[in-house]
Amino acid sequence: MMNYTIEKYTEHLTKIYITEKNGKDESLMIELSECTNPGGKNSLPYLWHKAGYTDRILDTYLCVHTYCTDSEGYCFGRYNPQEKRSDDGKRNVINFDWMFENTEENKQKLINECIRLFESATGKSATEIKLEKIHQFANKRGLNVYTEIPEGWKESFAMTFPSGCTRIVNSERFFKHDNDGKLAVNPNYQEAVYIY
């Protein structure tokens, strides 16, 4: 299992930082909240039990929030065993198989499962996916791809280019006057993709 550090943030909130990246070049922080049933017929534990999600009204329970940062720096709530897709697949709902009372054993069980899910993730990194999309875009349009702007070229805003790149153009104009004085497409005009 991957190594991690624990930071007690408040009396009831602990942050767990996984010190290694997974196979998709992601990092993970787990937030573990220790919750107490406030009592009454409007409390979550009462409503969960009333709806049949739990076999009893929980006096205490643990909540996990995960913060997965991908290789492009975007953060998502991934690798959380307390979340699953709804039966219709349209939203996330609580996975009550992982809703536990607040004990040290249950805390460790939740931490271990988050790390197991994170560690077992496979596939391309967000950066690899981004670069693949950019190259597919460029190939489809017959454009060269650069990681440095060639001398004499400049950036030219284009909303249709994929995230992570922009259009660059040479110093020629798109249109020029032909021998008859009519506007025509300039054959010397070039554009390309610049990955920044």
mmCIF file with all atom_site columns, C-alpha atoms in Angstrom:
data_model
loop_
_atom_site.group_PDB
_atom_site.id
_atom_site.type_symbol
_atom_site.label_atom_id
_atom_site.label_alt_id
_atom_site.label_comp_id
_atom_site.label_asym_id
_atom_site.label_entity_id
_atom_site.label_seq_id
_atom_site.pdbx_PDB_ins_code
_atom_site.Cartn_x
_atom_site.Cartn_y
_atom_site.Cartn_z
_atom_site.occupancy
_atom_site.B_iso_or_equiv
_atom_site.pdbx_formal_charge
_atom_site.auth_seq_id
_atom_site.auth_comp_id
_atom_site.auth_asym_id
_atom_site.auth_atom_id
_atom_site.pdbx_PDB_model_num
ATOM 1   C CA . MET A 1 1   ? 0.000   0.000  0.000   1.00 0.00 ? 1   MET A CA 1
ATOM 2   C CA . MET A 1 2   ? 1.116   3.555  -0.725  1.00 0.00 ? 2   MET A CA 1
ATOM 3   C CA . ASN A 1 3   ? 2.577   5.725  2.001   1.00 0.00 ? 3   ASN A CA 1
ATOM 4   C CA . TYR A 1 4   ? 0.645   8.661  3.446   1.00 0.00 ? 4   TYR A CA 1
ATOM 5   C CA . THR A 1 5   ? 0.833   11.365 6.070   1.00 0.00 ? 5   THR A CA 1
ATOM 6   C CA . ILE A 1 6   ? -1.926  12.357 8.486   1.00 0.00 ? 6   ILE A CA 1
ATOM 7   C CA . GLU A 1 7   ? -2.733  15.904 9.566   1.00 0.00 ? 7   GLU A CA 1
ATOM 8   C CA . LYS A 1 8   ? -5.305  16.498 12.307  1.00 0.00 ? 8   LYS A CA 1
ATOM 9   C CA . TYR A 1 9   ? -6.998  19.627 10.956  1.00 0.00 ? 9   TYR A CA 1
ATOM 10  C CA . THR A 1 10  ? -9.645  20.118 13.656  1.00 0.00 ? 10  THR A CA 1
ATOM 11  C CA . GLU A 1 11  ? -10.992 17.959 16.457  1.00 0.00 ? 11  GLU A CA 1
ATOM 12  C CA . HIS A 1 12  ? -13.351 16.200 14.031  1.00 0.00 ? 12  HIS A CA 1
ATOM 13  C CA . LEU A 1 13  ? -11.534 16.579 10.707  1.00 0.00 ? 13  LEU A CA 1
ATOM 14  C CA . THR A 1 14  ? -8.431  14.710 9.554   1.00 0.00 ? 14  THR A CA 1
ATOM 15  C CA . LYS A 1 15  ? -6.586  15.158 6.268   1.00 0.00 ? 15  LYS A CA 1
ATOM 16  C CA . ILE A 1 16  ? -4.653  12.256 4.774   1.00 0.00 ? 16  ILE A CA 1
ATOM 17  C CA . TYR A 1 17  ? -2.100  13.038 2.047   1.00 0.00 ? 17  TYR A CA 1
ATOM 18  C CA . ILE A 1 18  ? -0.947  10.168 -0.179  1.00 0.00 ? 18  ILE A CA 1
ATOM 19  C CA . THR A 1 19  ? 2.771   10.793 -0.699  1.00 0.00 ? 19  THR A CA 1
ATOM 20  C CA . GLU A 1 20  ? 3.021   8.925  -4.030  1.00 0.00 ? 20  GLU A CA 1
ATOM 21  C CA . LYS A 1 21  ? 1.299   9.348  -7.384  1.00 0.00 ? 21  LYS A CA 1
ATOM 22  C CA . ASN A 1 22  ? -0.683  6.577  -9.011  1.00 0.00 ? 22  ASN A CA 1
ATOM 23  C CA . GLY A 1 23  ? -0.232  5.108  -12.503 1.00 0.00 ? 23  GLY A CA 1
ATOM 24  C CA . LYS A 1 24  ? -2.241  7.986  -14.017 1.00 0.00 ? 24  LYS A CA 1
ATOM 25  C CA . ASP A 1 25  ? 0.132   10.589 -12.510 1.00 0.00 ? 25  ASP A CA 1
ATOM 26  C CA . GLU A 1 26  ? -2.561  11.728 -10.042 1.00 0.00 ? 26  GLU A CA 1
ATOM 27  C CA . SER A 1 27  ? -2.198  12.775 -6.410  1.00 0.00 ? 27  SER A CA 1
ATOM 28  C CA . LEU A 1 28  ? -4.794  12.270 -3.669  1.00 0.00 ? 28  LEU A CA 1
ATOM 29  C CA . MET A 1 29  ? -5.866  13.937 -0.454  1.00 0.00 ? 29  MET A CA 1
ATOM 30  C CA . ILE A 1 30  ? -8.532  12.336 1.743   1.00 0.00 ? 30  ILE A CA 1
ATOM 31  C CA . GLU A 1 31  ? -10.657 14.355 4.159   1.00 0.00 ? 31  GLU A CA 1
ATOM 32  C CA . LEU A 1 32  ? -12.122 12.236 6.961   1.00 0.00 ? 32  LEU A CA 1
ATOM 33  C CA . SER A 1 33  ? -14.908 13.829 9.039   1.00 0.00 ? 33  SER A CA 1
ATOM 34  C CA . GLU A 1 34  ? -16.105 12.407 12.343  1.00 0.00 ? 34  GLU A CA 1
ATOM 35  C CA . CYS A 1 35  ? -19.837 13.132 12.642  1.00 0.00 ? 35  CYS A CA 1
ATOM 36  C CA . THR A 1 36  ? -22.273 12.836 15.543  1.00 0.00 ? 36  THR A CA 1
ATOM 37  C CA . ASN A 1 37  ? -25.998 12.309 15.228  1.00 0.00 ? 37  ASN A CA 1
ATOM 38  C CA . PRO A 1 38  ? -27.648 15.490 16.568  1.00 0.00 ? 38  PRO A CA 1
ATOM 39  C CA . GLY A 1 39  ? -30.829 13.509 17.227  1.00 0.00 ? 39  GLY A CA 1
ATOM 40  C CA . GLY A 1 40  ? -34.375 14.166 16.152  1.00 0.00 ? 40  GLY A CA 1
ATOM 41  C CA . LYS A 1 41  ? -36.526 13.040 13.266  1.00 0.00 ? 41  LYS A CA 1
ATOM 42  C CA . ASN A 1 42  ? -34.800 15.326 10.771  1.00 0.00 ? 42  ASN A CA 1
ATOM 43  C CA . SER A 1 43  ? -31.264 14.081 11.394  1.00 0.00 ? 43  SER A CA 1
ATOM 44  C CA . LEU A 1 44  ? -29.500 12.289 8.563   1.00 0.00 ? 44  LEU A CA 1
ATOM 45  C CA . PRO A 1 45  ? -28.969 9.049  10.537  1.00 0.00 ? 45  PRO A CA 1
ATOM 46  C CA . TYR A 1 46  ? -32.689 8.938  11.395  1.00 0.00 ? 46  TYR A CA 1
ATOM 47  C CA . LEU A 1 47  ? -33.718 9.594  7.777   1.00 0.00 ? 47  LEU A CA 1
ATOM 48  C CA . TRP A 1 48  ? -31.220 7.029  6.448   1.00 0.00 ? 48  TRP A CA 1
ATOM 49  C CA . HIS A 1 49  ? -32.632 4.381  8.780   1.00 0.00 ? 49  HIS A CA 1
ATOM 50  C CA . LYS A 1 50  ? -36.238 5.366  8.032   1.00 0.00 ? 50  LYS A CA 1
ATOM 51  C CA . ALA A 1 51  ? -35.568 4.996  4.280   1.00 0.00 ? 51  ALA A CA 1
ATOM 52  C CA . GLY A 1 52  ? -33.982 1.576  4.848   1.00 0.00 ? 52  GLY A CA 1
ATOM 53  C CA . TYR A 1 53  ? -30.431 2.564  3.938   1.00 0.00 ? 53  TYR A CA 1
ATOM 54  C CA . THR A 1 54  ? -29.020 1.567  7.356   1.00 0.00 ? 54  THR A CA 1
ATOM 55  C CA . ASP A 1 55  ? -30.051 -1.235 9.716   1.00 0.00 ? 55  ASP A CA 1
ATOM 56  C CA . ARG A 1 56  ? -30.125 1.115  12.747  1.00 0.00 ? 56  ARG A CA 1
ATOM 57  C CA . ILE A 1 57  ? -29.895 4.805  13.616  1.00 0.00 ? 57  ILE A CA 1
ATOM 58  C CA . LEU A 1 58  ? -26.207 5.618  13.800  1.00 0.00 ? 58  LEU A CA 1
ATOM 59  C CA . ASP A 1 59  ? -25.042 7.567  16.859  1.00 0.00 ? 59  ASP A CA 1
ATOM 60  C CA . THR A 1 60  ? -21.812 8.492  15.077  1.00 0.00 ? 60  THR A CA 1
ATOM 61  C CA . TYR A 1 61  ? -20.636 8.101  11.494  1.00 0.00 ? 61  TYR A CA 1
ATOM 62  C CA . LEU A 1 62  ? -17.679 8.836  9.234   1.00 0.00 ? 62  LEU A CA 1
ATOM 63  C CA . CYS A 1 63  ? -17.757 10.887 6.037   1.00 0.00 ? 63  CYS A CA 1
ATOM 64  C CA . VAL A 1 64  ? -15.016 10.855 3.421   1.00 0.00 ? 64  VAL A CA 1
ATOM 65  C CA . HIS A 1 65  ? -14.278 13.481 0.788   1.00 0.00 ? 65  HIS A CA 1
ATOM 66  C CA . THR A 1 66  ? -11.506 12.848 -1.725  1.00 0.00 ? 66  THR A CA 1
ATOM 67  C CA . TYR A 1 67  ? -9.537  15.416 -3.694  1.00 0.00 ? 67  TYR A CA 1
ATOM 68  C CA . CYS A 1 68  ? -7.760  13.855 -6.670  1.00 0.00 ? 68  CYS A CA 1
ATOM 69  C CA . THR A 1 69  ? -5.520  16.205 -8.643  1.00 0.00 ? 69  THR A CA 1
ATOM 70  C CA . ASP A 1 70  ? -4.704  15.028 -12.161 1.00 0.00 ? 70  ASP A CA 1
ATOM 71  C CA . SER A 1 71  ? -1.504  15.657 -14.143 1.00 0.00 ? 71  SER A CA 1
ATOM 72  C CA . GLU A 1 72  ? -3.007  18.876 -15.561 1.00 0.00 ? 72  GLU A CA 1
ATOM 73  C CA . GLY A 1 73  ? -3.723  20.315 -12.095 1.00 0.00 ? 73  GLY A CA 1
ATOM 74  C CA . TYR A 1 74  ? -7.508  19.802 -12.154 1.00 0.00 ? 74  TYR A CA 1
ATOM 75  C CA . CYS A 1 75  ? -9.109  18.475 -8.968  1.00 0.00 ? 75  CYS A CA 1
ATOM 76  C CA . PHE A 1 76  ? -11.944 15.920 -8.862  1.00 0.00 ? 76  PHE A CA 1
ATOM 77  C CA . GLY A 1 77  ? -13.718 13.860 -6.192  1.00 0.00 ? 77  GLY A CA 1
ATOM 78  C CA . ARG A 1 78  ? -12.449 10.433 -7.279  1.00 0.00 ? 78  ARG A CA 1
ATOM 79  C CA . TYR A 1 79  ? -11.645 7.194  -5.426  1.00 0.00 ? 79  TYR A CA 1
ATOM 80  C CA . ASN A 1 80  ? -14.273 7.654  -2.716  1.00 0.00 ? 80  ASN A CA 1
ATOM 81  C CA . PRO A 1 81  ? -15.874 4.355  -1.643  1.00 0.00 ? 81  PRO A CA 1
ATOM 82  C CA . GLN A 1 82  ? -18.775 6.255  -0.035  1.00 0.00 ? 82  GLN A CA 1
ATOM 83  C CA . GLU A 1 83  ? -19.959 7.413  -3.476  1.00 0.00 ? 83  GLU A CA 1
ATOM 84  C CA . LYS A 1 84  ? -21.476 5.420  -6.315  1.00 0.00 ? 84  LYS A CA 1
ATOM 85  C CA . ARG A 1 85  ? -23.568 6.111  -9.402  1.00 0.00 ? 85  ARG A CA 1
ATOM 86  C CA . SER A 1 86  ? -27.347 6.059  -8.957  1.00 0.00 ? 86  SER A CA 1
ATOM 87  C CA . ASP A 1 87  ? -29.315 3.206  -10.505 1.00 0.00 ? 87  ASP A CA 1
ATOM 88  C CA . ASP A 1 88  ? -30.263 5.435  -13.439 1.00 0.00 ? 88  ASP A CA 1
ATOM 89  C CA . GLY A 1 89  ? -26.582 6.491  -13.826 1.00 0.00 ? 89  GLY A CA 1
ATOM 90  C CA . LYS A 1 90  ? -27.400 10.200 -13.764 1.00 0.00 ? 90  LYS A CA 1
ATOM 91  C CA . ARG A 1 91  ? -25.849 11.272 -10.454 1.00 0.00 ? 91  ARG A CA 1
ATOM 92  C CA . ASN A 1 92  ? -23.699 10.222 -7.520  1.00 0.00 ? 92  ASN A CA 1
ATOM 93  C CA . VAL A 1 93  ? -25.384 8.867  -4.395  1.00 0.00 ? 93  VAL A CA 1
ATOM 94  C CA . ILE A 1 94  ? -24.169 7.633  -1.028  1.00 0.00 ? 94  ILE A CA 1
ATOM 95  C CA . ASN A 1 95  ? -22.843 4.074  -1.010  1.00 0.00 ? 95  ASN A CA 1
ATOM 96  C CA . PHE A 1 96  ? -24.191 2.901  2.348   1.00 0.00 ? 96  PHE A CA 1
ATOM 97  C CA . ASP A 1 97  ? -22.035 -0.245 2.198   1.00 0.00 ? 97  ASP A CA 1
ATOM 98  C CA . TRP A 1 98  ? -19.231 2.133  3.262   1.00 0.00 ? 98  TRP A CA 1
ATOM 99  C CA . MET A 1 99  ? -21.157 4.247  5.804   1.00 0.00 ? 99  MET A CA 1
ATOM 100 C CA . PHE A 1 100 ? -19.623 3.251  9.145   1.00 0.00 ? 100 PHE A CA 1
ATOM 101 C CA . GLU A 1 101 ? -19.802 4.256  12.778  1.00 0.00 ? 101 GLU A CA 1
ATOM 102 C CA . ASN A 1 102 ? -16.888 6.317  14.084  1.00 0.00 ? 102 ASN A CA 1
ATOM 103 C CA . THR A 1 103 ? -14.282 3.833  15.323  1.00 0.00 ? 103 THR A CA 1
ATOM 104 C CA . GLU A 1 104 ? -10.527 3.700  14.776  1.00 0.00 ? 104 GLU A CA 1
ATOM 105 C CA . GLU A 1 105 ? -10.942 0.414  12.890  1.00 0.00 ? 105 GLU A CA 1
ATOM 106 C CA . ASN A 1 106 ? -13.550 1.911  10.565  1.00 0.00 ? 106 ASN A CA 1
ATOM 107 C CA . LYS A 1 107 ? -11.415 5.015  9.936   1.00 0.00 ? 107 LYS A CA 1
ATOM 108 C CA . GLN A 1 108 ? -8.547  2.796  8.824   1.00 0.00 ? 108 GLN A CA 1
ATOM 109 C CA . LYS A 1 109 ? -10.886 0.691  6.691   1.00 0.00 ? 109 LYS A CA 1
ATOM 110 C CA . LEU A 1 110 ? -12.075 3.798  4.811   1.00 0.00 ? 110 LEU A CA 1
ATOM 111 C CA . ILE A 1 111 ? -8.548  5.176  4.380   1.00 0.00 ? 111 ILE A CA 1
ATOM 112 C CA . ASN A 1 112 ? -7.296  1.816  3.101   1.00 0.00 ? 112 ASN A CA 1
ATOM 113 C CA . GLU A 1 113 ? -10.143 1.528  0.573   1.00 0.00 ? 113 GLU A CA 1
ATOM 114 C CA . CYS A 1 114 ? -9.565  5.055  -0.764  1.00 0.00 ? 114 CYS A CA 1
ATOM 115 C CA . ILE A 1 115 ? -5.886  4.249  -1.218  1.00 0.00 ? 115 ILE A CA 1
ATOM 116 C CA . ARG A 1 116 ? -6.670  0.861  -2.812  1.00 0.00 ? 116 ARG A CA 1
ATOM 117 C CA . LEU A 1 117 ? -8.993  2.516  -5.365  1.00 0.00 ? 117 LEU A CA 1
ATOM 118 C CA . PHE A 1 118 ? -6.429  5.249  -6.051  1.00 0.00 ? 118 PHE A CA 1
ATOM 119 C CA . GLU A 1 119 ? -3.498  2.851  -6.322  1.00 0.00 ? 119 GLU A CA 1
ATOM 120 C CA . SER A 1 120 ? -5.307  0.449  -8.666  1.00 0.00 ? 120 SER A CA 1
ATOM 121 C CA . ALA A 1 121 ? -6.299  3.158  -11.175 1.00 0.00 ? 121 ALA A CA 1
ATOM 122 C CA . THR A 1 122 ? -4.993  2.463  -14.656 1.00 0.00 ? 122 THR A CA 1
ATOM 123 C CA . GLY A 1 123 ? -5.072  4.278  -17.952 1.00 0.00 ? 123 GLY A CA 1
ATOM 124 C CA . LYS A 1 124 ? -3.641  7.391  -19.518 1.00 0.00 ? 124 LYS A CA 1
ATOM 125 C CA . SER A 1 125 ? -2.839  10.508 -17.554 1.00 0.00 ? 125 SER A CA 1
ATOM 126 C CA . ALA A 1 126 ? -4.820  13.686 -18.187 1.00 0.00 ? 126 ALA A CA 1
ATOM 127 C CA . THR A 1 127 ? -1.763  15.120 -19.946 1.00 0.00 ? 127 THR A CA 1
ATOM 128 C CA . GLU A 1 128 ? -1.473  12.099 -22.258 1.00 0.00 ? 128 GLU A CA 1
ATOM 129 C CA . ILE A 1 129 ? -5.181  12.365 -23.112 1.00 0.00 ? 129 ILE A CA 1
ATOM 130 C CA . LYS A 1 130 ? -4.844  16.116 -23.765 1.00 0.00 ? 130 LYS A CA 1
ATOM 131 C CA . LEU A 1 131 ? -1.848  15.648 -26.074 1.00 0.00 ? 131 LEU A CA 1
ATOM 132 C CA . GLU A 1 132 ? -3.591  12.812 -27.917 1.00 0.00 ? 132 GLU A CA 1
ATOM 133 C CA . LYS A 1 133 ? -6.625  15.049 -28.574 1.00 0.00 ? 133 LYS A CA 1
ATOM 134 C CA . ILE A 1 134 ? -4.429  17.909 -29.762 1.00 0.00 ? 134 ILE A CA 1
ATOM 135 C CA . HIS A 1 135 ? -2.536  15.664 -32.197 1.00 0.00 ? 135 HIS A CA 1
ATOM 136 C CA . GLN A 1 136 ? -5.785  14.149 -33.522 1.00 0.00 ? 136 GLN A CA 1
ATOM 137 C CA . PHE A 1 137 ? -7.153  17.673 -34.035 1.00 0.00 ? 137 PHE A CA 1
ATOM 138 C CA . ALA A 1 138 ? -3.979  18.765 -35.857 1.00 0.00 ? 138 ALA A CA 1
ATOM 139 C CA . ASN A 1 139 ? -3.828  15.631 -38.032 1.00 0.00 ? 139 ASN A CA 1
ATOM 140 C CA . LYS A 1 140 ? -7.463  15.999 -39.058 1.00 0.00 ? 140 LYS A CA 1
ATOM 141 C CA . ARG A 1 141 ? -6.773  19.550 -40.237 1.00 0.00 ? 141 ARG A CA 1
ATOM 142 C CA . GLY A 1 142 ? -3.321  18.918 -41.699 1.00 0.00 ? 142 GLY A CA 1
ATOM 143 C CA . LEU A 1 143 ? -1.613  21.256 -39.219 1.00 0.00 ? 143 LEU A CA 1
ATOM 144 C CA . ASN A 1 144 ? 1.887   20.980 -37.798 1.00 0.00 ? 144 ASN A CA 1
ATOM 145 C CA . VAL A 1 145 ? 2.303   20.877 -34.019 1.00 0.00 ? 145 VAL A CA 1
ATOM 146 C CA . TYR A 1 146 ? 4.926   22.981 -32.231 1.00 0.00 ? 146 TYR A CA 1
ATOM 147 C CA . THR A 1 147 ? 6.025   23.228 -28.618 1.00 0.00 ? 147 THR A CA 1
ATOM 148 C CA . GLU A 1 148 ? 7.850   26.496 -29.321 1.00 0.00 ? 148 GLU A CA 1
ATOM 149 C CA . ILE A 1 149 ? 6.594   29.332 -31.499 1.00 0.00 ? 149 ILE A CA 1
ATOM 150 C CA . PRO A 1 150 ? 8.770   29.556 -34.637 1.00 0.00 ? 150 PRO A CA 1
ATOM 151 C CA . GLU A 1 151 ? 10.497  32.846 -35.306 1.00 0.00 ? 151 GLU A CA 1
ATOM 152 C CA . GLY A 1 152 ? 8.245   35.287 -37.153 1.00 0.00 ? 152 GLY A CA 1
ATOM 153 C CA . TRP A 1 153 ? 5.064   33.464 -36.077 1.00 0.00 ? 153 TRP A CA 1
ATOM 154 C CA . LYS A 1 154 ? 2.528   34.722 -33.533 1.00 0.00 ? 154 LYS A CA 1
ATOM 155 C CA . GLU A 1 155 ? -0.416  33.450 -31.536 1.00 0.00 ? 155 GLU A CA 1
ATOM 156 C CA . SER A 1 156 ? -3.823  33.987 -33.084 1.00 0.00 ? 156 SER A CA 1
ATOM 157 C CA . PHE A 1 157 ? -6.832  33.339 -30.882 1.00 0.00 ? 157 PHE A CA 1
ATOM 158 C CA . ALA A 1 158 ? -9.131  30.521 -32.038 1.00 0.00 ? 158 ALA A CA 1
ATOM 159 C CA . MET A 1 159 ? -11.999 29.229 -29.899 1.00 0.00 ? 159 MET A CA 1
ATOM 160 C CA . THR A 1 160 ? -12.196 25.972 -31.841 1.00 0.00 ? 160 THR A CA 1
ATOM 161 C CA . PHE A 1 161 ? -8.767  24.706 -30.809 1.00 0.00 ? 161 PHE A CA 1
ATOM 162 C CA . PRO A 1 162 ? -8.643  22.111 -27.984 1.00 0.00 ? 162 PRO A CA 1
ATOM 163 C CA . SER A 1 163 ? -7.669  22.997 -24.438 1.00 0.00 ? 163 SER A CA 1
ATOM 164 C CA . GLY A 1 164 ? -3.916  23.131 -23.919 1.00 0.00 ? 164 GLY A CA 1
ATOM 165 C CA . CYS A 1 165 ? -3.055  24.582 -27.302 1.00 0.00 ? 165 CYS A CA 1
ATOM 166 C CA . THR A 1 166 ? -3.652  27.596 -29.484 1.00 0.00 ? 166 THR A CA 1
ATOM 167 C CA . ARG A 1 167 ? -3.402  28.585 -33.128 1.00 0.00 ? 167 ARG A CA 1
ATOM 168 C CA . ILE A 1 168 ? -0.248  30.211 -34.396 1.00 0.00 ? 168 ILE A CA 1
ATOM 169 C CA . VAL A 1 169 ? 0.172   31.852 -37.807 1.00 0.00 ? 169 VAL A CA 1
ATOM 170 C CA . ASN A 1 170 ? 3.109   32.992 -39.882 1.00 0.00 ? 170 ASN A CA 1
ATOM 171 C CA . SER A 1 171 ? 3.598   36.637 -40.844 1.00 0.00 ? 171 SER A CA 1
ATOM 172 C CA . GLU A 1 172 ? 1.650   36.298 -44.106 1.00 0.00 ? 172 GLU A CA 1
ATOM 173 C CA . ARG A 1 173 ? -1.912  37.566 -44.505 1.00 0.00 ? 173 ARG A CA 1
ATOM 174 C CA . PHE A 1 174 ? -4.724  35.077 -45.175 1.00 0.00 ? 174 PHE A CA 1
ATOM 175 C CA . PHE A 1 175 ? -5.897  37.002 -48.266 1.00 0.00 ? 175 PHE A CA 1
ATOM 176 C CA . LYS A 1 176 ? -3.846  38.899 -50.827 1.00 0.00 ? 176 LYS A CA 1
ATOM 177 C CA . HIS A 1 177 ? -4.564  40.613 -54.117 1.00 0.00 ? 177 HIS A CA 1
ATOM 178 C CA . ASP A 1 178 ? -3.877  38.466 -57.165 1.00 0.00 ? 178 ASP A CA 1
ATOM 179 C CA . ASN A 1 179 ? -2.560  39.747 -60.500 1.00 0.00 ? 179 ASN A CA 1
ATOM 180 C CA . ASP A 1 180 ? -6.045  40.965 -61.471 1.00 0.00 ? 180 ASP A CA 1
ATOM 181 C CA . GLY A 1 181 ? -6.409  42.947 -58.245 1.00 0.00 ? 181 GLY A CA 1
ATOM 182 C CA . LYS A 1 182 ? -8.980  40.530 -56.792 1.00 0.00 ? 182 LYS A CA 1
ATOM 183 C CA . LEU A 1 183 ? -8.750  39.132 -53.289 1.00 0.00 ? 183 LEU A CA 1
ATOM 184 C CA . ALA A 1 184 ? -7.586  35.516 -53.165 1.00 0.00 ? 184 ALA A CA 1
ATOM 185 C CA . VAL A 1 185 ? -6.315  33.133 -50.513 1.00 0.00 ? 185 VAL A CA 1
ATOM 186 C CA . ASN A 1 186 ? -2.603  33.688 -49.981 1.00 0.00 ? 186 ASN A CA 1
ATOM 187 C CA . PRO A 1 187 ? -0.738  30.410 -50.699 1.00 0.00 ? 187 PRO A CA 1
ATOM 188 C CA . ASN A 1 188 ? 2.090   31.536 -48.397 1.00 0.00 ? 188 ASN A CA 1
ATOM 189 C CA . TYR A 1 189 ? -0.237  31.847 -45.377 1.00 0.00 ? 189 TYR A CA 1
ATOM 190 C CA . GLN A 1 190 ? 0.289   29.068 -42.813 1.00 0.00 ? 190 GLN A CA 1
ATOM 191 C CA . GLU A 1 191 ? -1.184  28.186 -39.485 1.00 0.00 ? 191 GLU A CA 1
ATOM 192 C CA . ALA A 1 192 ? -0.224  25.540 -36.968 1.00 0.00 ? 192 ALA A CA 1
ATOM 193 C CA . VAL A 1 193 ? -0.924  24.261 -33.462 1.00 0.00 ? 193 VAL A CA 1
ATOM 194 C CA . TYR A 1 194 ? 1.149   25.491 -30.540 1.00 0.00 ? 194 TYR A CA 1
ATOM 195 C CA . ILE A 1 195 ? 1.087   23.403 -27.355 1.00 0.00 ? 195 ILE A CA 1
ATOM 196 C CA . TYR A 1 196 ? 1.740   25.670 -24.395 1.00 0.00 ? 196 TYR A CA 1
#
